[in-house]
Coordinates of C-alpha atoms and ligand atoms in Angstrom, one line a residue:
M691 CA 164.6 18.1 -96.3
T692 CA 165.5 15.0 -94.2
G693 CA 168.2 14.1 -91.8
P694 CA 168.4 12.9 -88.2
R695 CA 166.2 15.2 -86.1
K696 CA 164.7 14.8 -82.6
L697 CA 160.9 14.9 -82.0
Y698 CA 159.3 15.6 -78.6
I699 CA 155.5 15.1 -78.3
K700 CA 153.5 16.1 -75.3
S701 CA 150.0 14.7 -75.1
Y702 CA 147.1 16.2 -73.1
G703 CA 143.5 15.1 -72.7
C704 CA 141.9 11.8 -73.7
Q705 CA 143.1 8.4 -75.2
M706 CA 142.3 9.8 -78.7
N707 CA 145.1 12.2 -78.3
A708 CA 147.4 9.6 -76.8
Y709 CA 146.8 7.5 -80.0
D710 CA 147.1 10.4 -82.3
S711 CA 150.5 11.3 -80.7
L712 CA 151.9 7.9 -81.6
R713 CA 150.6 8.2 -85.1
M714 CA 152.2 11.6 -85.5
A715 CA 155.5 10.1 -84.4
D716 CA 154.9 7.3 -87.0
M717 CA 154.2 9.9 -89.7
L718 CA 157.4 11.8 -88.9
A719 CA 159.7 8.8 -88.6
P720 CA 160.3 8.5 -92.4
E721 CA 161.1 12.3 -92.4
G722 CA 164.1 11.5 -90.2
F723 CA 162.6 12.3 -86.8
S724 CA 163.4 10.0 -83.9
E725 CA 161.6 10.5 -80.5
T726 CA 163.1 12.0 -77.4
N727 CA 161.8 12.3 -73.9
D728 CA 163.6 15.5 -73.3
A729 CA 162.0 18.7 -74.8
N730 CA 165.4 20.5 -74.5
D731 CA 166.9 18.0 -76.9
A732 CA 164.2 18.4 -79.5
D733 CA 164.3 20.0 -83.0
L734 CA 160.5 19.7 -83.2
V735 CA 158.1 20.0 -80.3
V736 CA 154.5 19.0 -80.8
L737 CA 151.9 19.9 -78.1
N738 CA 148.9 17.7 -78.7
T739 CA 146.3 19.7 -76.8
C740 CA 142.9 19.3 -75.1
H741 CA 140.1 21.9 -75.0
I742 CA 137.6 20.1 -72.8
R743 CA 137.9 22.4 -69.8
E744 CA 139.2 25.9 -69.4
K745 CA 142.2 24.7 -67.3
A746 CA 143.2 22.3 -70.0
A747 CA 143.3 25.1 -72.6
E748 CA 145.2 27.4 -70.3
K749 CA 147.9 24.8 -69.7
V750 CA 148.8 25.0 -73.4
Y751 CA 149.6 28.7 -73.3
S752 CA 151.8 28.4 -70.2
E753 CA 153.6 25.4 -71.8
I754 CA 154.2 27.5 -75.0
G755 CA 155.6 30.2 -72.7
R756 CA 158.2 27.8 -71.3
L757 CA 159.0 26.5 -74.8
R758 CA 159.6 30.0 -76.1
M759 CA 162.5 30.5 -73.7
M760 CA 163.9 27.2 -74.7
K761 CA 163.5 28.1 -78.4
D762 CA 165.2 31.4 -77.9
E763 CA 168.2 29.8 -76.1
A764 CA 168.5 27.2 -78.8
A765 CA 168.4 30.0 -81.4
S766 CA 171.2 31.9 -79.8
A767 CA 173.3 28.6 -80.0
G768 CA 172.5 28.5 -83.7
R769 CA 169.9 25.7 -83.5
K770 CA 166.4 26.1 -84.8
V771 CA 163.5 24.6 -82.8
T772 CA 160.1 24.2 -84.4
I773 CA 157.0 24.4 -82.2
A774 CA 153.8 22.8 -83.5
V775 CA 150.4 22.9 -81.7
A776 CA 148.1 20.0 -82.5
G777 CA 144.9 18.6 -81.1
C778 CA 141.7 20.2 -79.9
V779 CA 142.9 23.6 -78.9
A780 CA 144.6 23.9 -82.3
Q781 CA 141.2 23.0 -83.9
A782 CA 139.2 25.4 -81.7
E783 CA 141.4 28.4 -81.7
G784 CA 144.2 28.0 -84.2
A785 CA 144.3 31.6 -85.4
E786 CA 144.2 32.9 -81.9
I787 CA 147.2 30.7 -80.9
M788 CA 149.2 32.3 -83.8
R789 CA 148.2 35.8 -82.6
R790 CA 148.9 35.2 -78.9
A791 CA 152.0 33.0 -79.3
P792 CA 154.6 34.2 -81.8
A793 CA 156.8 31.3 -80.9
V794 CA 154.4 28.8 -82.5
D795 CA 155.5 27.8 -86.0
L796 CA 152.5 25.8 -87.1
V797 CA 149.0 24.7 -86.0
V798 CA 147.5 21.4 -87.1
G799 CA 144.0 20.1 -86.2
P800 CA 143.2 16.4 -85.3
Q801 CA 142.0 15.6 -88.8
S802 CA 145.0 16.9 -90.6
Y803 CA 148.1 15.5 -89.0
H804 CA 148.9 13.4 -92.1
R805 CA 149.8 16.7 -93.6
L806 CA 152.5 17.4 -91.1
P807 CA 155.5 16.9 -93.5
R808 CA 154.1 19.6 -95.8
L809 CA 153.3 21.9 -92.9
L810 CA 156.8 21.5 -91.6
E811 CA 158.2 22.6 -95.0
Q812 CA 156.0 25.6 -94.9
A813 CA 157.1 26.4 -91.4
A814 CA 160.7 26.1 -92.4
R815 CA 160.0 28.9 -95.0
G816 CA 158.6 31.0 -92.1
E817 CA 155.0 30.7 -93.2
R818 CA 153.3 29.8 -89.9
P819 CA 150.6 27.6 -91.5
V820 CA 147.3 26.9 -89.7
E821 CA 145.7 23.7 -90.9
T822 CA 142.3 23.1 -89.2
E823 CA 140.1 22.1 -92.1
F824 CA 138.2 18.8 -92.0
P825 CA 139.8 17.4 -95.1
A826 CA 137.9 15.3 -97.6
E827 CA 140.6 12.6 -97.6
D828 CA 140.9 10.1 -94.7
K829 CA 144.0 10.8 -92.8
F830 CA 144.4 7.1 -91.9
D831 CA 145.0 6.4 -95.6
F832 CA 148.1 8.6 -95.5
L833 CA 149.6 7.6 -92.1
K834 CA 152.7 5.5 -92.0
N835 CA 152.8 2.2 -90.2
P836 CA 155.2 1.7 -87.3
T837 CA 157.7 -1.2 -87.4
R838 CA 157.0 -4.3 -85.3
E839 CA 159.9 -3.3 -83.0
K840 CA 158.4 0.1 -82.5
I841 CA 154.9 -1.3 -81.7
R842 CA 156.3 -3.7 -79.2
A843 CA 158.6 -1.1 -77.6
R844 CA 155.5 0.8 -76.7
G845 CA 154.2 -2.0 -74.5
V846 CA 152.0 -5.1 -74.7
S847 CA 148.7 -3.2 -74.7
A848 CA 147.7 -0.8 -77.5
F849 CA 145.0 1.7 -78.4
L850 CA 143.3 1.4 -81.8
T851 CA 141.0 4.2 -83.1
I852 CA 137.9 2.8 -84.7
Q853 CA 135.6 5.9 -84.5
E854 CA 136.1 9.6 -84.3
G855 CA 133.9 12.6 -83.6
C856 CA 130.6 12.9 -81.9
D857 CA 127.0 13.8 -83.0
K858 CA 125.5 13.9 -79.5
F859 CA 126.0 17.6 -78.7
C860 CA 125.8 17.5 -74.9
T861 CA 125.3 21.2 -74.1
F862 CA 128.5 21.5 -72.1
C863 CA 130.9 19.8 -74.5
V864 CA 133.3 21.0 -77.1
V865 CA 134.1 17.6 -78.7
P866 CA 131.5 17.8 -81.5
Y867 CA 133.1 21.1 -82.6
T868 CA 136.7 20.1 -82.2
R869 CA 136.5 16.6 -83.5
G870 CA 133.6 17.0 -85.9
A871 CA 130.9 14.6 -86.9
E872 CA 130.9 10.9 -86.0
V873 CA 132.9 8.8 -88.5
S874 CA 133.5 5.1 -88.2
R875 CA 136.6 3.5 -89.9
P876 CA 135.9 0.6 -92.2
V877 CA 136.2 -2.9 -90.6
A878 CA 138.9 -4.1 -93.1
K879 CA 141.3 -1.2 -92.1
I880 CA 140.7 -1.8 -88.4
L881 CA 141.4 -5.6 -88.8
A882 CA 144.6 -4.9 -90.8
E883 CA 145.8 -2.6 -88.0
A884 CA 144.8 -5.2 -85.3
L885 CA 146.6 -8.0 -87.1
R886 CA 149.8 -5.8 -87.3
L887 CA 149.5 -5.2 -83.5
A888 CA 149.0 -8.9 -82.8
D889 CA 151.9 -9.8 -85.1
A890 CA 154.2 -7.4 -83.1
G891 CA 153.3 -9.1 -79.8
I892 CA 150.5 -6.9 -78.6
R893 CA 148.2 -8.9 -76.2
E894 CA 145.5 -6.4 -75.4
I895 CA 143.7 -4.0 -77.7
T896 CA 141.5 -1.1 -76.5
V897 CA 139.4 0.1 -79.4
I898 CA 138.8 3.8 -78.9
G899 CA 136.5 6.6 -80.1
Q900 CA 134.8 9.7 -78.7
N901 CA 131.6 7.7 -78.8
V902 CA 133.0 4.2 -79.4
N903 CA 129.8 2.2 -79.0
A904 CA 128.1 4.3 -81.7
Y905 CA 130.5 2.5 -84.1
H906 CA 128.8 1.5 -87.4
G907 CA 131.5 0.7 -89.9
D908 CA 131.4 -0.7 -93.4
G909 CA 132.1 -4.5 -93.2
P910 CA 133.9 -6.5 -95.8
D911 CA 130.5 -8.3 -96.5
G912 CA 128.8 -5.0 -97.5
Q913 CA 126.9 -4.8 -94.3
T914 CA 127.2 -2.2 -91.5
W915 CA 129.0 -3.7 -88.5
T916 CA 128.2 -2.8 -84.9
L917 CA 130.8 -2.6 -82.2
A918 CA 129.6 -6.0 -80.9
R919 CA 130.3 -7.6 -84.3
L920 CA 133.7 -5.9 -84.5
L921 CA 134.7 -7.1 -81.0
R922 CA 133.6 -10.7 -81.9
R923 CA 135.9 -10.6 -84.9
L924 CA 138.8 -9.0 -83.0
A925 CA 138.5 -11.7 -80.4
D926 CA 139.3 -14.3 -83.0
I927 CA 142.7 -12.8 -83.8
P928 CA 145.4 -15.2 -82.3
G929 CA 147.4 -13.5 -79.7
I930 CA 144.8 -10.9 -78.8
D931 CA 143.7 -12.1 -75.4
R932 CA 142.2 -9.0 -74.0
L933 CA 139.8 -6.5 -75.5
R934 CA 138.4 -3.2 -74.1
Y935 CA 136.5 -0.3 -75.6
T936 CA 136.2 3.3 -74.6
T937 CA 134.4 5.8 -74.3
S938 CA 130.8 4.7 -74.4
H939 CA 127.6 6.6 -74.3
P940 CA 124.8 5.0 -72.2
R941 CA 122.3 5.5 -75.1
D942 CA 124.3 3.4 -77.5
V943 CA 124.7 0.3 -75.3
D944 CA 122.6 -2.2 -77.2
D945 CA 121.6 -5.8 -76.6
S946 CA 124.3 -7.2 -78.9
L947 CA 127.0 -5.3 -77.0
I948 CA 125.7 -6.6 -73.7
A949 CA 125.7 -10.1 -75.1
M950 CA 129.4 -9.8 -75.9
H951 CA 130.1 -9.3 -72.2
R952 CA 128.4 -12.6 -71.6
D953 CA 129.9 -14.5 -74.6
L954 CA 133.5 -13.2 -75.2
P955 CA 136.0 -14.2 -72.5
E956 CA 138.5 -11.8 -74.2
L957 CA 136.2 -8.8 -73.4
M958 CA 137.3 -7.5 -70.0
P959 CA 134.6 -7.2 -67.4
Q960 CA 135.1 -3.4 -66.9
L961 CA 133.3 -0.5 -68.5
H962 CA 133.8 3.2 -68.4
L963 CA 130.3 4.5 -68.9
P964 CA 130.0 8.3 -68.3
V965 CA 126.7 9.4 -66.7
Q966 CA 127.6 13.0 -65.8
S967 CA 124.6 13.5 -63.4
G968 CA 122.0 11.5 -61.5
S969 CA 119.3 14.1 -61.8
N970 CA 116.8 13.8 -64.7
R971 CA 116.3 17.6 -64.8
I972 CA 120.1 18.1 -65.3
L973 CA 120.5 15.2 -67.7
D974 CA 117.8 16.9 -69.8
A975 CA 119.5 20.3 -69.6
M976 CA 122.7 18.6 -70.6
N977 CA 120.9 17.1 -73.6
R978 CA 122.2 13.6 -72.6
R979 CA 119.1 12.0 -74.0
H980 CA 118.9 9.4 -71.3
T981 CA 117.4 9.3 -67.8
R982 CA 118.8 8.2 -64.5
D983 CA 116.7 5.0 -64.8
D984 CA 117.9 4.3 -68.3
Y985 CA 121.4 4.4 -67.0
L986 CA 120.6 2.2 -64.0
R987 CA 118.9 -0.3 -66.3
V988 CA 121.9 -0.5 -68.6
V989 CA 124.2 -1.2 -65.6
D990 CA 121.8 -3.9 -64.4
R991 CA 121.6 -5.6 -67.7
L992 CA 125.3 -5.6 -68.1
R993 CA 125.7 -7.1 -64.6
S994 CA 123.1 -9.8 -65.4
A995 CA 125.1 -10.7 -68.5
Q996 CA 128.4 -10.6 -66.7
P997 CA 128.3 -10.7 -62.9
A998 CA 132.0 -9.8 -62.6
M999 CA 131.4 -6.4 -64.3
A1000 CA 132.8 -3.3 -62.7
F1001 CA 131.9 0.3 -63.7
T1002 CA 133.7 3.6 -63.8
S1003 CA 132.1 6.9 -64.9
D1004 CA 132.5 10.6 -65.5
F1005 CA 130.7 13.2 -63.4
I1006 CA 130.2 17.0 -63.8
V1007 CA 129.2 19.0 -60.7
G1008 CA 127.8 22.5 -60.8
F1009 CA 126.2 22.4 -64.2
P1010 CA 124.1 25.5 -64.7
G1011 CA 120.9 25.3 -62.6
E1012 CA 122.1 22.3 -60.5
T1013 CA 120.4 22.5 -57.1
D1014 CA 121.3 20.7 -53.9
A1015 CA 118.5 18.2 -54.6
D1016 CA 119.9 17.6 -58.1
F1017 CA 123.3 17.0 -56.6
Q1018 CA 121.9 14.6 -54.1
D1019 CA 120.3 12.7 -57.0
T1020 CA 123.9 12.3 -58.3
M1021 CA 125.1 11.1 -55.0
S1022 CA 122.3 8.5 -54.7
L1023 CA 123.0 7.2 -58.2
I1024 CA 126.6 6.7 -57.2
E1025 CA 125.4 4.8 -54.1
D1026 CA 123.0 2.7 -56.2
V1027 CA 125.7 1.7 -58.8
G1028 CA 128.8 1.3 -56.7
F1029 CA 131.7 2.4 -58.9
A1030 CA 135.2 1.1 -59.1
G1031 CA 136.5 4.6 -59.6
S1032 CA 135.5 7.7 -61.6
F1033 CA 136.6 11.0 -63.1
S1034 CA 134.8 14.0 -61.8
F1035 CA 135.0 17.7 -62.7
K1036 CA 133.6 21.1 -61.9
Y1037 CA 131.5 22.3 -64.7
S1038 CA 133.7 24.6 -66.9
P1039 CA 131.9 26.9 -69.3
R1040 CA 133.2 26.5 -72.8
P1041 CA 132.9 29.2 -75.4
G1042 CA 130.4 28.3 -78.2
T1043 CA 128.6 25.6 -76.2
P1044 CA 124.9 26.2 -75.3
A1045 CA 125.4 25.7 -71.5
S1046 CA 128.0 28.5 -71.3
D1047 CA 125.2 30.9 -72.2
M1048 CA 122.8 29.6 -69.6
D1049 CA 122.1 32.3 -67.0
N1050 CA 121.9 30.1 -63.9
Q1051 CA 125.6 29.4 -63.5
V1052 CA 126.6 27.8 -60.1
A1053 CA 128.9 29.6 -57.7
E1054 CA 132.5 28.3 -57.7
S1055 CA 132.4 27.7 -53.9
V1056 CA 129.4 25.4 -54.4
K1057 CA 131.1 23.5 -57.2
T1058 CA 134.2 23.0 -55.0
Q1059 CA 132.1 21.7 -52.1
R1060 CA 130.1 19.3 -54.2
L1061 CA 133.2 18.0 -56.0
K1062 CA 134.8 17.3 -52.7
E1063 CA 131.8 15.3 -51.4
L1064 CA 131.4 13.4 -54.6
Q1065 CA 135.1 12.5 -54.7
E1066 CA 135.1 11.3 -51.1
L1067 CA 132.2 9.0 -51.9
I1068 CA 133.9 7.6 -55.1
D1069 CA 137.2 7.2 -53.2
R1070 CA 135.4 5.1 -50.5
Q1071 CA 133.9 3.0 -53.2
L1072 CA 137.2 2.5 -55.0
A1073 CA 138.9 1.5 -51.7
A1074 CA 136.0 -1.0 -51.0
F1075 CA 136.4 -2.4 -54.6
S1076 CA 140.2 -2.9 -54.1
R1077 CA 139.7 -4.5 -50.7
N1078 CA 137.2 -6.8 -52.2
C1079 CA 140.0 -8.1 -54.6
V1080 CA 142.2 -9.2 -51.7
G1081 CA 142.1 -13.0 -51.4
Q1082 CA 140.8 -13.4 -55.0
T1083 CA 142.8 -14.7 -57.9
L1084 CA 142.8 -12.4 -60.9
D1085 CA 144.4 -12.8 -64.3
V1086 CA 147.2 -10.3 -64.7
L1087 CA 148.7 -9.2 -68.0
F1088 CA 152.3 -8.3 -67.2
E1089 CA 153.6 -5.2 -68.8
K1090 CA 157.0 -4.1 -67.4
V1091 CA 159.6 -4.4 -64.6
G1092 CA 158.6 -2.7 -61.4
R1093 CA 160.4 0.0 -59.4
H1094 CA 161.9 -2.5 -56.9
P1095 CA 164.4 -5.2 -58.0
G1096 CA 162.8 -8.5 -58.8
Q1097 CA 159.4 -6.9 -59.2
I1098 CA 157.2 -6.9 -62.3
V1099 CA 154.0 -5.0 -62.8
G1100 CA 150.9 -5.8 -64.8
K1101 CA 147.2 -5.0 -65.1
S1102 CA 144.2 -6.8 -63.6
P1103 CA 141.0 -7.2 -65.7
Y1104 CA 139.9 -4.0 -63.9
L1105 CA 143.0 -2.0 -65.0
Q1106 CA 144.4 -2.0 -61.5
P1107 CA 148.2 -2.1 -61.5
V1108 CA 149.3 -5.4 -59.8
Q1109 CA 152.8 -5.8 -58.5
V1110 CA 154.4 -9.2 -57.9
M1111 CA 157.9 -10.6 -57.3
A1112 CA 158.4 -12.7 -60.5
P1113 CA 160.9 -13.1 -63.3
P1114 CA 160.8 -10.6 -66.2
S1115 CA 160.3 -13.5 -68.5
L1116 CA 156.6 -13.2 -67.6
I1117 CA 156.3 -9.8 -69.2
G1118 CA 153.9 -10.1 -72.1
T1119 CA 152.1 -13.1 -70.6
I1120 CA 148.9 -13.4 -68.6
A1121 CA 149.1 -15.4 -65.4
P1122 CA 146.7 -15.9 -62.4
V1123 CA 147.8 -13.8 -59.4
R1124 CA 146.5 -14.2 -55.9
I1125 CA 145.9 -10.7 -54.5
D1126 CA 147.5 -10.4 -51.0
D1127 CA 147.1 -6.7 -50.3
T1128 CA 146.2 -3.3 -51.6
G1129 CA 148.1 -0.1 -51.7
S1130 CA 146.6 3.4 -52.3
Y1131 CA 146.7 2.8 -56.0
S1132 CA 148.0 -0.7 -56.8
L1133 CA 147.4 -4.3 -55.7
F1134 CA 150.1 -6.6 -54.5
G1135 CA 150.0 -10.3 -55.2
T1136 CA 151.7 -13.7 -55.7
V1137 CA 151.7 -15.6 -59.0
A1138 CA 149.4 -18.6 -58.5
A1139 CA 150.0 -22.1 -59.8
Q1140 CA 148.4 -22.5 -63.2
D1141 CA 145.6 -25.0 -63.0
A1142 CA 145.7 -27.8 -65.5
A1143 CA 142.1 -27.0 -66.1
E1144 CA 141.3 -23.7 -67.8
P1145 CA 141.9 -21.1 -65.1
P1146 CA 139.2 -18.5 -64.4
R1147 CA 139.9 -15.5 -66.6
Y1148 CA 138.6 -13.2 -63.9
A1149 CA 137.1 -13.9 -60.5
P1150 CA 133.6 -12.6 -60.2
L1151 CA 133.5 -9.9 -57.6
A1152 CA 130.6 -9.4 -55.2
A1153 CA 128.1 -6.8 -56.5
M1154 CA 129.4 -3.4 -55.3
G1155 CA 126.1 -1.6 -54.9
A1156 CA 124.0 -1.2 -51.8
Ligands
LIG527 N1 133.3 11.2 -75.3 C1 133.4 10.9 -74.0 C2 134.3 11.9 -73.2 C3 134.0 13.3 -73.3 S1 135.1 14.4 -72.5 C4 132.0 10.9 -73.4 O1 131.0 11.3 -74.1 O2 131.8 10.5 -72.3 C5 135.4 13.6 -71.0 C6 134.7 14.1 -69.8 O3 135.0 15.5 -69.6 C7 133.1 14.1 -70.0 O4 132.6 12.8 -69.8 C8 132.7 15.1 -69.0 O5 132.5 14.5 -67.7 C9 133.9 16.1 -68.9 N2 133.6 17.3 -69.5 C10 133.3 17.6 -70.8 N3 133.0 18.9 -71.0 C11 133.1 19.5 -69.7 C12 132.9 20.8 -69.2 N4 132.5 21.8 -70.1 N5 133.1 21.1 -67.9 C13 133.5 20.0 -67.1 N6 133.7 18.8 -67.5 C14 133.5 18.5 -68.8
LIG528 FE1 130.9 15.3 -75.5 FE2 128.5 14.3 -75.1 FE3 129.8 13.7 -77.3 FE4 130.6 12.8 -75.0 S1 128.7 12.3 -75.9 S2 131.9 13.7 -76.6 S3 130.2 14.4 -73.6 S4 129.0 15.7 -76.7
LIG529 FE1 140.3 16.9 -75.0 FE2 139.9 16.8 -77.5 FE3 140.0 14.6 -76.1 S1 139.0 18.3 -76.2 S2 139.2 15.2 -74.2 S3 141.6 16.0 -76.4 S4 138.7 15.0 -77.9

């Protein structure tokens, strides 16, 4: 059953979901689905959901409520709208979604979206399928490749999944359950995808995985490749001028990866390295399997290899048993490192995870207070980091036209949006920009003259700590 139909995908949660949403659209394109930005226009709505915190899961049910009304209205006008729930809520509570939300036509887990065409046929017959197995086949072998035009229309920077799942089992986290065991894609398949991206005009690739630096994929030479080795190979691809990887675990930062930050000019001097807490007692209860000092040592070694390095992190406040002293340990770790931004969350008990059964849960009001303090400190560090960029010249990869006439916007090596007055012909290129000012979120600058000599790819920033 094909024919022109409209697809609307809404993505929640992490970069893995953002990537998966694009691949679902690619999978459905040959079925006659074209994408729309307007849910009201859609014949098929896919909610690609996140289960990481309670609020994230609740959002799904309120969104389904809104969609149900839209679906009913369309039905009274004689148009059938299909609602699919994908992603980590689908994986964690697929059967419950079907019970609670009769408007949902199908549920598909993150490892099964290559089966969407078949599931849609079943849904059309009124079957309401729930597909949350971890299938034996590799979904990537069945996914359809997007055209060059489609890749480029999505921007100059792309995500590429190289690893999925997690074996770490932090006691607060649902990911090992929703995404399953750690699996690395083979090098040859990753290279083929990277070459396709480069050929379509992509300049920056961010390789992604729930635990990306645990990557250990089969190489074409019969050896197991590390992330470092993969990055070195990706850096050789003509046209790929910027590389990033996310999200990393402190335990899996090895010497070879640190060396890449020294040796590969393509590897951006910015790393998202979640630490969660600065208290050894809490890190132990979280089963993070690293200490505060381990983390600080990794940061130091990376800064020695690459002085321009900037760090961002994730923090959880109010983990069960967290005392004021534990929280102060987190605050002092933040002071010691000096972050260029971070994500921080109140601990949210997740069904089925060990921490949700711990009996020393922290009061909501305490969590709120600690989160506020922590975010104020991070905001101050972020502001200092941005101010420190003023007067420096940073390489900017231009991505799109800006909101004001004559303006274009790109990203600094540190992922800061940079706005300049310059012709749109610069979009898709990297140029040095002198940073003149900072806004609350972006930087403002002027395109600097290209030196005849090789320009600095990124200006070293003063160490942010202390
Ligand atoms: N794989 C990544 C990201 C995991 S989820 C990693 O290991 O870092 C992203 C962030 O959500 C985590 O780093 C953590 O800070 C937060 N998070 C995960 N579970 C949570 C929970 N139960 N309550 C609050 N925050 C949580
Ligand atoms: Fe979750 Fe920990 Fe795995 Fe990250 S490392 S995905 S926080 S279990
Ligand atoms: Fe959320 Fe699943 Fe990502 S729970 S953070 S969408 S792996």
